XYZ file of C-alpha atoms in Angstrom:
704
model
C 0.074 0.039 0.173
C 1.220 3.742 -0.556
C 3.115 5.238 2.332
C 1.667 8.485 3.067
C 3.776 11.749 3.199
C 4.612 12.886 7.013
C 2.668 15.715 8.193
C 0.920 16.180 4.785
C -2.620 15.165 3.806
C -2.480 13.412 0.261
C -6.094 12.957 -0.955
C -7.755 15.523 -3.250
C -10.231 17.671 -1.685
C -8.872 17.387 1.930
C -7.621 20.430 3.872
C -3.981 19.686 4.713
C -1.585 21.837 6.773
C -0.015 24.542 4.678
C 3.794 24.102 4.578
C 6.783 26.167 3.907
C 9.330 24.045 1.644
C 12.896 24.482 1.553
C 14.213 26.101 -1.609
C 17.060 24.657 -3.544
C 18.901 26.913 -6.270
C 19.907 25.819 -9.635
C 19.205 22.817 -11.883
C 21.954 20.618 -10.730
C 21.376 17.485 -8.845
C 23.767 17.021 -5.864
C 24.763 14.271 -3.358
C 26.028 14.603 0.285
C 26.747 12.113 3.080
C 26.926 11.984 6.748
C 30.235 12.288 8.595
C 32.441 9.314 8.201
C 31.384 8.648 4.694
C 32.500 9.858 1.362
C 30.226 9.912 -1.572
C 30.206 10.874 -5.342
C 27.396 11.343 -7.827
C 27.929 10.179 -11.331
C 27.252 12.558 -14.028
C 24.014 12.004 -16.050
C 21.508 9.248 -15.617
C 21.985 5.475 -15.758
C 20.358 2.751 -17.135
C 18.110 0.991 -14.443
C 19.249 -2.604 -14.406
C 18.780 -4.253 -11.056
C 20.165 -7.667 -12.191
C 20.102 -10.857 -9.911
C 20.975 -11.348 -6.390
C 24.621 -12.554 -5.828
C 26.396 -13.785 -2.778
C 28.645 -11.122 -0.928
C 32.236 -11.807 -1.096
C 32.688 -10.230 2.488
C 31.407 -7.303 4.317
C 29.697 -4.885 1.844
C 27.399 -1.722 2.154
C 23.801 -2.134 1.312
C 20.792 0.382 1.729
C 18.529 -0.329 4.735
C 15.934 2.271 4.625
C 14.464 5.252 2.336
C 13.563 8.565 3.566
C 12.001 11.487 1.542
C 11.359 15.120 1.884
C 9.839 17.628 -0.353
C 11.787 20.682 -1.402
C 11.520 23.370 -4.025
C 13.964 23.558 -7.017
C 14.090 27.200 -8.125
C 15.340 28.785 -11.229
C 13.953 32.101 -10.385
C 12.264 33.594 -7.445
C 8.864 32.663 -8.813
C 9.753 29.927 -11.113
C 10.264 26.654 -8.943
C 9.254 23.033 -9.415
C 8.339 20.564 -6.711
C 11.123 18.026 -6.022
C 11.734 14.929 -3.888
C 14.872 14.888 -1.700
C 15.846 11.213 -0.853
C 17.937 10.004 2.079
C 19.443 6.380 1.822
C 20.509 4.814 4.957
C 23.433 2.259 4.705
C 24.624 -0.468 6.920
C 27.298 -3.260 6.489
C 26.117 -6.663 5.321
C 28.118 -9.869 5.608
C 30.980 -10.672 7.850
C 34.901 -10.705 7.919
C 36.375 -14.139 7.270
C 37.355 -15.912 10.544
C 40.954 -16.759 11.188
C 41.982 -20.366 10.854
C 44.151 -22.680 12.792
C 46.834 -21.142 15.042
C 45.789 -17.533 14.371
C 42.489 -18.247 16.179
C 44.563 -18.857 19.426
C 46.759 -15.801 19.193
C 48.994 -16.665 16.257
C 50.344 -14.195 13.803
C 47.783 -12.137 11.873
C 47.257 -12.720 8.209
C 48.766 -9.718 6.496
C 46.190 -9.857 3.569
C 43.262 -9.929 6.108
C 44.752 -6.833 8.130
C 45.212 -5.070 4.841
C 41.385 -5.724 3.917
C 40.392 -4.431 7.365
C 42.364 -1.298 6.885
C 40.876 -0.506 3.355
C 37.409 0.967 2.521
C 34.179 -0.597 2.225
C 32.839 0.687 -1.225
C 29.339 0.538 -2.727
C 27.491 1.669 -5.975
C 24.146 2.628 -4.882
C 21.261 3.095 -7.667
C 18.383 5.412 -7.031
C 15.498 4.562 -9.517
C 12.461 7.153 -9.532
C 9.327 6.858 -11.550
C 6.443 9.431 -11.615
C 4.379 9.671 -14.806
C 5.661 10.430 -17.533
C 9.184 10.537 -16.397
C 11.469 7.787 -15.060
C 15.105 8.327 -13.898
C 18.080 6.321 -12.480
C 21.117 8.007 -10.626
C 24.283 6.319 -9.424
C 26.090 7.176 -6.241
C 29.482 5.886 -5.107
C 29.931 5.768 -1.298
C 32.644 4.141 0.828
C 33.662 4.206 4.495
C 36.936 2.826 6.056
C 36.496 -0.710 7.009
C 38.099 -0.357 10.366
C 35.318 1.981 11.531
C 32.617 -0.512 11.054
C 31.153 -3.731 12.235
C 28.935 -6.283 10.379
C 25.252 -5.326 10.843
C 26.176 -1.919 12.050
C 24.692 1.443 10.560
C 27.197 3.666 9.034
C 25.393 6.728 8.022
C 23.324 7.988 5.124
C 23.747 9.522 1.581
C 21.130 12.467 0.729
C 20.423 13.043 -2.927
C 18.856 16.430 -4.327
C 16.526 15.770 -6.018
C 13.873 14.151 -8.300
C 11.413 16.800 -9.879
C 7.817 15.674 -9.959
C 4.425 17.039 -10.722
C 2.114 18.200 -8.168
C -0.525 15.538 -7.068
C 1.476 12.732 -8.770
C 2.281 9.412 -7.409
C 5.821 8.702 -7.301
C 7.866 5.187 -6.902
C 11.415 5.072 -5.727
C 13.690 2.023 -5.490
C 17.343 1.605 -4.450
C 19.838 -1.338 -4.629
C 23.566 -1.756 -5.245
C 25.444 -2.826 -8.078
C 26.052 -5.857 -7.866
C 22.963 -6.604 -6.115
C 23.365 -8.331 -2.655
C 19.687 -8.290 -1.309
C 16.181 -7.323 -2.499
C 15.838 -3.689 -3.727
C 14.273 -1.235 -1.165
C 10.868 0.493 -2.708
C 8.739 3.279 -1.669
C 5.514 4.415 -3.082
C 4.108 7.948 -2.158
C 1.556 10.558 -3.291
C 2.681 14.151 -3.636
C 0.329 16.989 -2.483
C -1.195 19.328 -4.674
C -1.098 23.253 -4.384
C -3.712 23.397 -1.797
C -1.432 21.567 0.811
C 1.683 23.883 0.127
C 2.777 27.553 0.566
C 3.889 27.747 -3.004
C 1.269 29.675 -5.082
C 3.794 32.265 -5.596
C 6.656 30.076 -6.461
C 5.258 27.172 -8.900
C 3.608 28.728 -11.865
C 1.327 25.703 -12.623
C -0.420 26.818 -9.463
C -1.434 30.041 -10.829
C -3.632 28.399 -13.367
C -4.440 25.304 -11.505
C -8.031 24.140 -12.397
C -10.446 23.332 -9.711
C -11.824 19.840 -10.387
C -14.983 18.895 -9.267
C -16.062 14.873 -9.735
C -20.035 14.572 -9.971
C -22.110 11.344 -10.887
C -24.962 11.193 -13.034
C -26.516 7.741 -13.381
C -23.874 5.496 -15.136
C -21.929 8.722 -15.987
C -19.063 10.410 -14.262
C -18.363 14.172 -14.969
C -15.034 15.705 -14.492
C -15.707 19.374 -14.446
C -12.533 21.590 -14.922
C -12.866 25.154 -13.960
C -10.056 27.260 -15.549
C -10.048 30.782 -17.333
C -11.391 31.095 -20.797
C -7.959 31.599 -22.661
C -6.187 29.127 -20.487
C -4.737 26.536 -22.900
C -3.626 23.044 -21.486
C -3.239 19.439 -22.101
C -5.236 16.805 -20.350
C -4.190 13.305 -19.994
C -5.990 10.192 -18.477
C -3.603 7.398 -17.372
C -3.305 4.442 -15.199
C -0.773 4.821 -12.588
C 0.711 1.405 -11.957
C 3.073 0.420 -8.925
C 4.449 -2.438 -11.084
C 5.511 -1.510 -14.410
C 5.394 1.712 -16.442
C 2.335 3.889 -16.427
C -0.074 3.218 -19.313
C -1.628 6.423 -21.033
C -5.344 6.138 -21.886
C -6.625 9.457 -23.240
C -5.007 12.748 -24.167
C -6.717 16.025 -25.448
C -5.298 19.740 -25.947
C -8.044 22.047 -24.600
C -8.637 25.481 -23.885
C -10.957 27.006 -21.265
C -13.637 25.501 -18.936
C -14.267 21.674 -19.756
C -16.616 18.955 -18.642
C -15.253 15.338 -19.541
C -17.977 12.502 -19.253
C -16.807 8.857 -18.209
C -18.590 5.963 -17.922
C -18.697 4.592 -14.368
C -17.038 1.248 -15.669
C -14.129 3.296 -16.719
C -13.243 4.197 -13.060
C -10.243 2.501 -11.514
C -8.327 3.397 -8.416
C -5.227 4.067 -10.255
C -6.918 6.298 -12.925
C -5.226 9.596 -12.687
C -5.543 13.052 -14.344
C -2.560 14.988 -15.633
C -2.686 18.604 -16.588
C 0.081 20.132 -18.787
C -0.275 23.866 -18.799
C 1.674 26.369 -21.115
C 2.234 29.258 -18.757
C 3.489 31.834 -21.301
C 1.946 31.837 -24.649
C 5.230 32.679 -26.255
C 7.288 30.015 -24.402
C 7.357 26.313 -25.177
C 8.074 25.287 -21.609
C 5.208 23.480 -19.840
C 4.403 22.519 -16.234
C 2.499 19.345 -15.113
C 0.334 18.578 -12.286
C -1.566 15.253 -11.575
C -4.203 14.090 -9.376
C -5.752 10.714 -8.800
C -9.333 11.309 -7.636
C -10.638 7.785 -7.538
C -8.234 5.926 -5.157
C -10.957 5.627 -2.429
C -13.957 5.292 -4.851
C -15.961 1.973 -4.311
C -17.088 1.890 -7.818
C -13.524 2.045 -8.859
C -12.472 -0.772 -6.728
C -15.290 -3.107 -7.940
C -14.399 -2.429 -11.499
C -10.749 -3.471 -10.661
C -11.766 -6.726 -9.455
C -14.257 -7.246 -12.393
C -11.179 -6.524 -14.753
C -8.779 -8.788 -13.015
C -7.824 -11.984 -14.557
C -6.013 -14.940 -13.005
C -3.936 -17.150 -15.133
C -2.184 -20.542 -14.581
C 0.879 -20.827 -16.693
C 2.545 -24.306 -17.213
C 4.468 -25.990 -15.762
C 4.286 -24.190 -12.336
C 3.522 -20.496 -12.914
C 0.761 -18.087 -12.333
C -0.113 -14.539 -13.204
C -2.579 -11.968 -12.117
C -3.524 -9.269 -14.766
C -4.970 -5.996 -13.680
C -5.101 -2.365 -14.827
C -3.900 -1.316 -11.292
C -1.947 -2.807 -8.363
C -4.377 -4.920 -5.887
C -4.243 -4.974 -2.132
C -4.660 -8.694 -2.121
C -3.057 -12.003 -1.183
C -2.857 -15.385 -2.939
C -2.943 -18.685 -1.468
C -2.782 -22.294 -2.611
C -5.973 -24.638 -2.010
C -7.268 -28.030 -2.725
C -10.318 -28.484 -4.781
C -12.130 -31.860 -4.305
C -14.513 -32.970 -6.902
C -18.244 -32.654 -6.490
C -18.181 -29.110 -5.293
C -17.733 -27.741 -1.920
C -15.181 -25.004 -0.784
C -11.407 -24.991 -1.846
C -9.466 -25.812 1.267
C -6.316 -23.581 1.905
C -2.984 -25.333 2.109
C 0.273 -24.930 3.322
C 2.539 -23.502 2.104
C 0.620 -20.213 1.451
C 2.141 -18.006 -1.372
C 3.942 -15.110 -0.224
C 1.760 -12.858 2.121
C 2.823 -9.521 0.510
C 0.858 -7.759 -1.845
C 0.191 -9.576 -5.039
C 2.466 -8.243 -7.887
C 0.220 -7.697 -10.929
C 1.045 -8.142 -14.546
C 4.007 -10.435 -13.844
C 4.373 -14.222 -13.965
C 5.228 -15.823 -10.391
C 6.466 -19.152 -9.753
C 4.299 -21.752 -7.496
C 6.459 -23.384 -4.715
C 5.509 -26.864 -5.895
C 7.433 -30.011 -6.729
C 4.775 -31.379 -8.959
C 1.446 -30.256 -10.368
C -2.062 -31.719 -9.819
C -5.429 -30.780 -11.196
C -7.062 -30.276 -7.960
C -4.470 -27.646 -6.890
C -6.051 -24.116 -7.050
C -4.733 -20.388 -6.693
C -7.068 -18.205 -4.683
C -6.813 -14.330 -4.711
C -8.512 -12.716 -1.674
C -8.973 -8.998 -0.523
C -9.831 -8.172 2.979
C -10.531 -11.869 3.577
C -12.894 -11.899 0.807
C -12.423 -14.286 -2.004
C -12.261 -12.545 -5.287
C -10.592 -15.021 -7.798
C -9.986 -18.623 -8.249
C -8.185 -20.833 -10.837
C -7.506 -24.565 -10.683
C -4.149 -25.552 -12.236
C -3.926 -26.069 -15.868
C -7.438 -27.575 -16.339
C -6.985 -27.920 -20.287
C -3.694 -29.803 -19.967
C -4.204 -31.920 -16.753
C -7.503 -32.758 -17.185
C -10.632 -32.554 -14.698
C -10.520 -32.863 -10.906
C -9.432 -36.312 -9.565
C -10.781 -37.957 -6.546
C -7.390 -38.280 -4.809
C -6.778 -38.068 -1.164
C -4.445 -35.412 -0.136
C -2.249 -36.340 2.765
C -0.542 -33.524 5.002
C 2.643 -34.768 6.657
C 3.917 -32.778 9.737
C 7.524 -33.325 11.036
C 8.836 -32.200 14.417
C 12.637 -31.389 15.168
C 13.232 -35.080 16.186
C 12.109 -36.117 12.671
C 8.925 -37.709 14.257
C 6.249 -37.425 11.756
C 2.260 -37.388 11.621
C -0.005 -37.806 8.965
C -3.712 -36.566 8.368
C -5.848 -36.561 5.209
C -7.598 -33.385 4.287
C -11.346 -33.735 4.096
C -14.260 -31.394 4.117
C -14.674 -31.690 7.929
C -10.869 -31.028 8.623
C -7.518 -32.875 8.421
C -8.435 -36.502 9.719
C -5.223 -38.456 11.263
C -4.796 -41.646 9.139
C -5.094 -44.193 12.210
C -8.013 -42.608 13.885
C -11.644 -44.190 14.833
C -13.484 -41.275 12.974
C -16.332 -42.353 10.694
C -14.823 -40.672 7.512
C -13.613 -42.234 4.354
C -9.733 -41.376 5.139
C -10.271 -43.000 8.684
C -11.766 -46.259 7.189
C -8.893 -46.493 4.584
C -6.183 -45.010 6.965
C -3.988 -48.142 6.684
C -4.475 -48.632 2.950
C -3.240 -45.018 2.341
C -0.359 -45.361 4.598
C 0.599 -48.587 2.550
C 0.296 -46.492 -0.567
C 2.672 -43.750 0.696
C 5.170 -46.106 1.877
C 5.124 -48.076 -1.471
C 5.628 -44.986 -3.614
C 2.015 -44.692 -5.051
C 1.498 -41.167 -3.929
C 2.601 -38.155 -5.692
C 4.665 -35.429 -3.690
C 3.570 -32.086 -4.443
C 5.454 -29.994 -1.815
C 7.990 -30.522 0.766
C 10.124 -28.461 3.248
C 11.951 -29.298 6.567
C 8.757 -29.517 8.757
C 5.814 -30.354 6.313
C 5.098 -32.209 3.087
C 1.962 -32.627 0.866
C 1.113 -35.920 -0.870
C -1.779 -36.698 -3.325
C -2.709 -40.451 -3.136
C -5.132 -41.967 -5.812
C -8.310 -43.346 -4.601
C -9.512 -44.991 -8.102
C -8.824 -48.533 -6.662
C -10.987 -48.059 -3.678
C -13.637 -46.315 -5.681
C -13.711 -49.333 -8.173
C -13.941 -51.581 -5.213
C -16.674 -49.647 -3.798
C -18.485 -49.585 -7.125
C -17.908 -53.336 -7.679
C -19.857 -54.011 -4.371
C -22.525 -51.784 -5.347
C -22.856 -53.352 -8.813
C -22.951 -56.666 -7.174
C -25.551 -55.566 -4.680
C -27.603 -54.066 -7.684
C -27.333 -57.398 -9.597
C -28.487 -59.450 -6.573
C -31.441 -56.825 -6.341
C -32.188 -57.099 -10.014
C -32.208 -60.889 -9.874
C -34.535 -60.806 -6.878
C -36.858 -58.534 -8.627
C -36.786 -60.905 -11.556
C -37.585 -63.911 -9.720
C -40.420 -61.785 -7.725
C -41.592 -60.718 -11.352
C -41.503 -64.412 -12.467
C -43.393 -65.707 -9.439
C -45.899 -62.859 -9.652
C -46.270 -63.621 -13.276
C -47.131 -67.119 -12.714
C -49.527 -66.074 -10.014
C -51.195 -63.588 -12.369
C -51.181 -66.236 -14.997
C -52.800 -68.712 -12.895
C -55.296 -66.290 -11.519
C -56.098 -65.265 -15.271
C -56.519 -68.803 -16.305
C -58.361 -69.814 -12.922
C -57.765 -72.986 -10.850
C -58.253 -76.297 -12.540
C -61.273 -78.510 -11.465
C -61.733 -82.150 -12.656
C -65.392 -83.119 -12.348
C -65.983 -86.927 -11.694
C -69.321 -88.356 -11.869
C -71.364 -91.624 -12.593
C -73.208 -91.289 -15.946
C -76.609 -92.437 -14.855
C -79.008 -90.793 -17.359
C -79.306 -88.027 -19.710
C -80.842 -85.802 -17.275
C -78.004 -86.061 -14.636
C -75.447 -85.367 -17.600
C -77.477 -82.103 -18.413
C -77.199 -81.299 -14.680
C -73.515 -82.055 -14.641
C -73.021 -79.982 -17.839
C -74.885 -76.999 -16.559
C -72.844 -77.065 -13.334
C -69.517 -77.250 -15.565
C -70.539 -74.397 -17.728
C -71.241 -72.183 -14.843
C -68.037 -72.912 -13.208
C -66.241 -71.865 -16.090
C -67.567 -68.362 -15.904
C -66.029 -67.953 -12.173
C -63.359 -68.536 -13.779
C -62.321 -72.040 -13.380
C -60.696 -74.308 -15.913
C -62.969 -77.140 -15.816
C -62.460 -80.709 -17.226
C -65.180 -83.120 -17.615
C -65.589 -86.159 -19.516
C -68.745 -84.588 -21.478
C -66.492 -82.370 -23.044
C -63.703 -84.764 -24.017
C -65.685 -87.732 -25.593
C -63.231 -88.272 -28.526
C -60.099 -88.369 -26.233
C -61.966 -90.678 -23.820
C -62.952 -93.080 -26.739
C -59.205 -92.884 -28.047
C -57.448 -93.334 -24.919
C -59.964 -95.236 -22.734
C -61.674 -93.946 -19.484
C -58.853 -95.172 -17.138
C -55.762 -93.554 -19.125
C -57.904 -90.326 -19.799
C -58.795 -90.046 -16.034
C -55.027 -90.732 -14.904
C -54.016 -88.122 -17.438
C -56.454 -85.452 -16.310
C -55.856 -86.104 -12.576
C -51.996 -85.704 -12.846
C -52.350 -82.585 -14.525
C -54.936 -80.962 -12.349
C -52.992 -81.873 -9.257
C -49.740 -80.747 -10.431
C -51.204 -77.311 -11.180
C -52.765 -77.113 -7.751
C -56.296 -77.846 -8.919
C -58.883 -79.941 -7.230
C -60.899 -83.091 -8.189
C -64.626 -82.919 -7.527
C -66.544 -85.959 -6.951
C -70.112 -85.483 -7.789
C -72.153 -88.164 -5.839
C -75.338 -89.435 -7.243
C -77.174 -92.685 -6.322
C -75.443 -94.653 -8.993
C -72.032 -93.308 -7.716
C -72.741 -94.171 -4.218
C -73.509 -97.869 -5.329
C -70.345 -98.172 -7.382
C -68.280 -97.072 -4.361
C -69.722 -99.282 -1.851
C -69.383 -102.146 -4.197
C -65.585 -101.020 -4.645
C -65.173 -101.255 -1.052
C -67.015 -104.457 -0.485
C -64.949 -106.274 -3.177
C -61.735 -104.861 -2.132
C -59.017 -105.805 -4.554
C -61.418 -106.232 -7.513
C -62.369 -103.254 -9.651
C -66.095 -102.728 -10.575
C -66.574 -102.869 -14.219
C -67.411 -99.947 -15.909
C -70.921 -99.092 -16.724
C -70.384 -97.626 -20.225
C -67.846 -96.798 -22.655
C -67.650 -93.187 -21.359
C -67.984 -93.837 -17.517
C -64.721 -92.364 -16.227
C -65.946 -92.401 -12.647
C -65.993 -96.351 -12.419
C -62.576 -96.261 -13.999
C -61.131 -93.729 -11.539
C -62.145 -95.369 -8.273
C -58.869 -97.526 -8.607
C -57.045 -94.264 -8.118
C -59.361 -92.004 -6.101
C -60.110 -94.492 -3.319
C -56.498 -95.240 -2.413
C -55.694 -91.395 -1.902
C -58.742 -91.378 0.780
C -57.666 -94.618 2.341
C -53.945 -93.309 2.652
C -55.064 -89.585 4.019
C -53.806 -87.920 0.875
C -57.278 -86.652 -0.125
C -57.821 -83.437 1.922
C -56.935 -80.361 0.104
C -56.956 -82.223 -3.243
C -60.547 -83.551 -3.278
C -63.980 -82.045 -2.749
C -67.397 -83.616 -2.523
C -70.712 -82.524 -3.913
C -74.352 -84.012 -4.445
C -77.366 -82.260 -5.584
C -80.413 -81.111 -3.265
C -83.205 -83.703 -3.739
C -81.267 -86.319 -5.409
C -79.330 -87.656 -2.476
C -79.149 -87.414 1.368
C -76.025 -86.175 3.006
C -76.055 -89.581 4.888
C -75.782 -91.485 1.827
C -72.367 -90.329 1.019
C -69.926 -93.113 2.181
C -67.952 -92.019 5.379
C -64.582 -92.784 3.583
C -65.265 -89.716 1.474
C -66.302 -87.376 4.355
C -62.641 -86.755 5.101
C -62.880 -83.844 2.531
C -65.615 -81.099 2.419
C -68.899 -82.463 0.953
C -71.317 -79.881 -0.022
C -74.983 -79.950 -1.125
C -75.762 -77.938 -4.367
C -77.152 -75.465 -4.946
C -77.989 -74.899 -1.422
C -74.326 -74.698 -0.091
C -72.836 -73.058 -3.317
C -70.866 -70.286 -1.535
C -68.892 -72.803 0.686
C -68.500 -75.087 -2.462
C -67.206 -72.090 -4.453
C -65.026 -70.747 -1.681
C -63.202 -74.296 -1.553
C -62.544 -74.141 -5.328
C -61.269 -70.520 -5.476
C -57.635 -69.771 -4.803
C -56.913 -68.730 -1.163
C -58.045 -65.058 -0.336
C -59.943 -64.835 -3.556
C -62.571 -63.588 -4.070
C -64.070 -60.863 -2.051
C -67.079 -62.123 0.132
C -69.594 -59.841 -1.988
C -68.216 -61.073 -5.056
C -68.452 -64.703 -3.948
C -72.190 -64.406 -3.275
C -72.854 -62.686 -6.587
C -71.066 -65.799 -8.309
C -73.037 -68.188 -6.157
C -76.261 -66.728 -7.220
C -75.267 -66.755 -10.804
C -74.251 -70.483 -10.512
C -77.541 -71.228 -8.932
C -79.437 -69.693 -11.588
C -77.755 -71.823 -14.297
C -78.052 -74.787 -12.176
C -81.633 -74.742 -10.875
C -83.528 -75.206 -14.450
C -81.607 -78.415 -15.043
C -82.066 -79.713 -11.363
C -85.652 -78.955 -11.488
C -86.226 -80.968 -14.756
C -84.325 -83.829 -13.465
C -86.583 -83.844 -10.237
C -89.672 -84.027 -12.087
C -88.784 -87.170 -14.063
C -86.314 -88.969 -12.147
C -87.309 -92.403 -13.647
C -86.738 -91.382 -17.409
C -83.444 -93.103 -18.519
C -83.328 -90.818 -21.659
C -80.820 -91.025 -24.228
C -77.243 -91.412 -22.979
C -75.894 -88.955 -25.718
C -78.640 -86.327 -25.120
C -77.731 -83.079 -23.457
C -73.843 -83.973 -23.758
C -71.059 -81.543 -25.046
C -68.720 -83.317 -27.397
C -65.234 -81.909 -26.953
C -64.790 -81.982 -30.687
């Protein structure tokens, strides 16, 4: 930041104290030194070439502090210019070479060492001065007897008179030696204008100094210059940069009062205005004065940050471009993928003000795409750029390890995570803690990339790809298992839906007594098909029955029905009861079939063993028709399964035939009503003519 003048107010528009300045007569530059020193000013200016820092061969004189003072350089009583006097304080840098061997213990002194100590320490000190639009460098030779000084001791100062500068200008001064043994000293100061000095009668530019008023009108800024009508002057707008030369932006030759309009986006803290006055119309000489009215303007500072650009320069460089110097600090940080704040790292970049428009080097051993540079001002983040995104690719899911060493070379490791730096071998519930041992093995086996190192700390980037792959492999395996379970559930549900859609299988067995009974069985089978149920009955399969025979047909139908979870319905009639009793009385002998299509008689050899061996429950259901048979007539062996009277007990009968849980009670009653309506006419007809044998083929349904 600029250093203010002592005892002077430097900002435009303030009311500083009015001071009298020392007057120097004549145009010549001079130099003088404090007692004990001898100095000489070289004639003319020299090139400003600081060069690189070199090691001192022994004790040398170096500048340690700069001090400035305002004076007037006068050519006549009323013709003076503002001038900057610079005092350079010097000290001894480095040490004398220590004696070796016996000389250390009182031996004879080295004649060459004694001669060097009796000689002079000599230095060439360069003073560099810059104030828009001029720049100068002068060279001063200084020497002091070596016997009178000690290493680190101040030896005095050299005063240079003087550097001329414009009123209100910003000046920058550097000092260093040739050759250069240390970093150059620098000083930046703002000069006062005519209001703060008792110089109105001495500096001719103050006679015609315009009154400048800055006003805002929406997005426009007006610079109103109040001068006399016939006053001719040049007006320049320029960017006064601390680093690098000033940059002219706009220049006009004007006469009389003027109003200059600028857009608010043109304002910057270093935007300055210089007036060039021609005092006497017949004389070509001109005087200059400068002011910088926007140094404290908030709009100018916002514009400055909007115009600033942060660049990363491979392999390990960075650069901040801006129209003006920035009161900012730069730091390194680690940006993890997936968002979140960039976490600050050690080492920070040098905490001094950021040097703009100059390539700087990052203190890194290796680069990494997750390393970023942040530029902050007053603890507010202004700019951030991650390293060489184009060349290094996107952010990586690497773990950053911070290694800390104590003076006894004991080291500790922690992993940088959003919650902080987690010790590797800790019990925290974070990813770094869970993988602590593996990360430590990766570091010891050389799988981690070292980014930075010094005596006490180091940074390592460890790849996490293999752990991420392992995690995703487990996730994929779990997903595959989940999909497989869903698929099996889908198939199971599909079978259930398919079975529910097709309906449960029901095989009706009855004794073919007459055509009336067959019509009754046919009506029952047709009604059951509407529930839905998949009904099999010999009435509808006469061709298969004739081709295969009653016994083979029944075996095939029974096996298929039971395999599909269906049920065999035994319809008892007087003739069926007789057949069952005959089979039970004869034992091993099978009753002869009553006709070519009587599957009931053929099935008794398979049905009765299921009842005798207790395999019938859940697989068989019995039924008889109201008015044709009494419940006591059903043989006791068959009462091990539910036996229903139809149509009076149709709800229970249908509930037994349906799948478990289906259907709802209201729907079941409705279905029972529909089956009863279909069954009752055939039953009534049979009851009216019970003795009519009829035609055995009448009322049947051929499966063909």
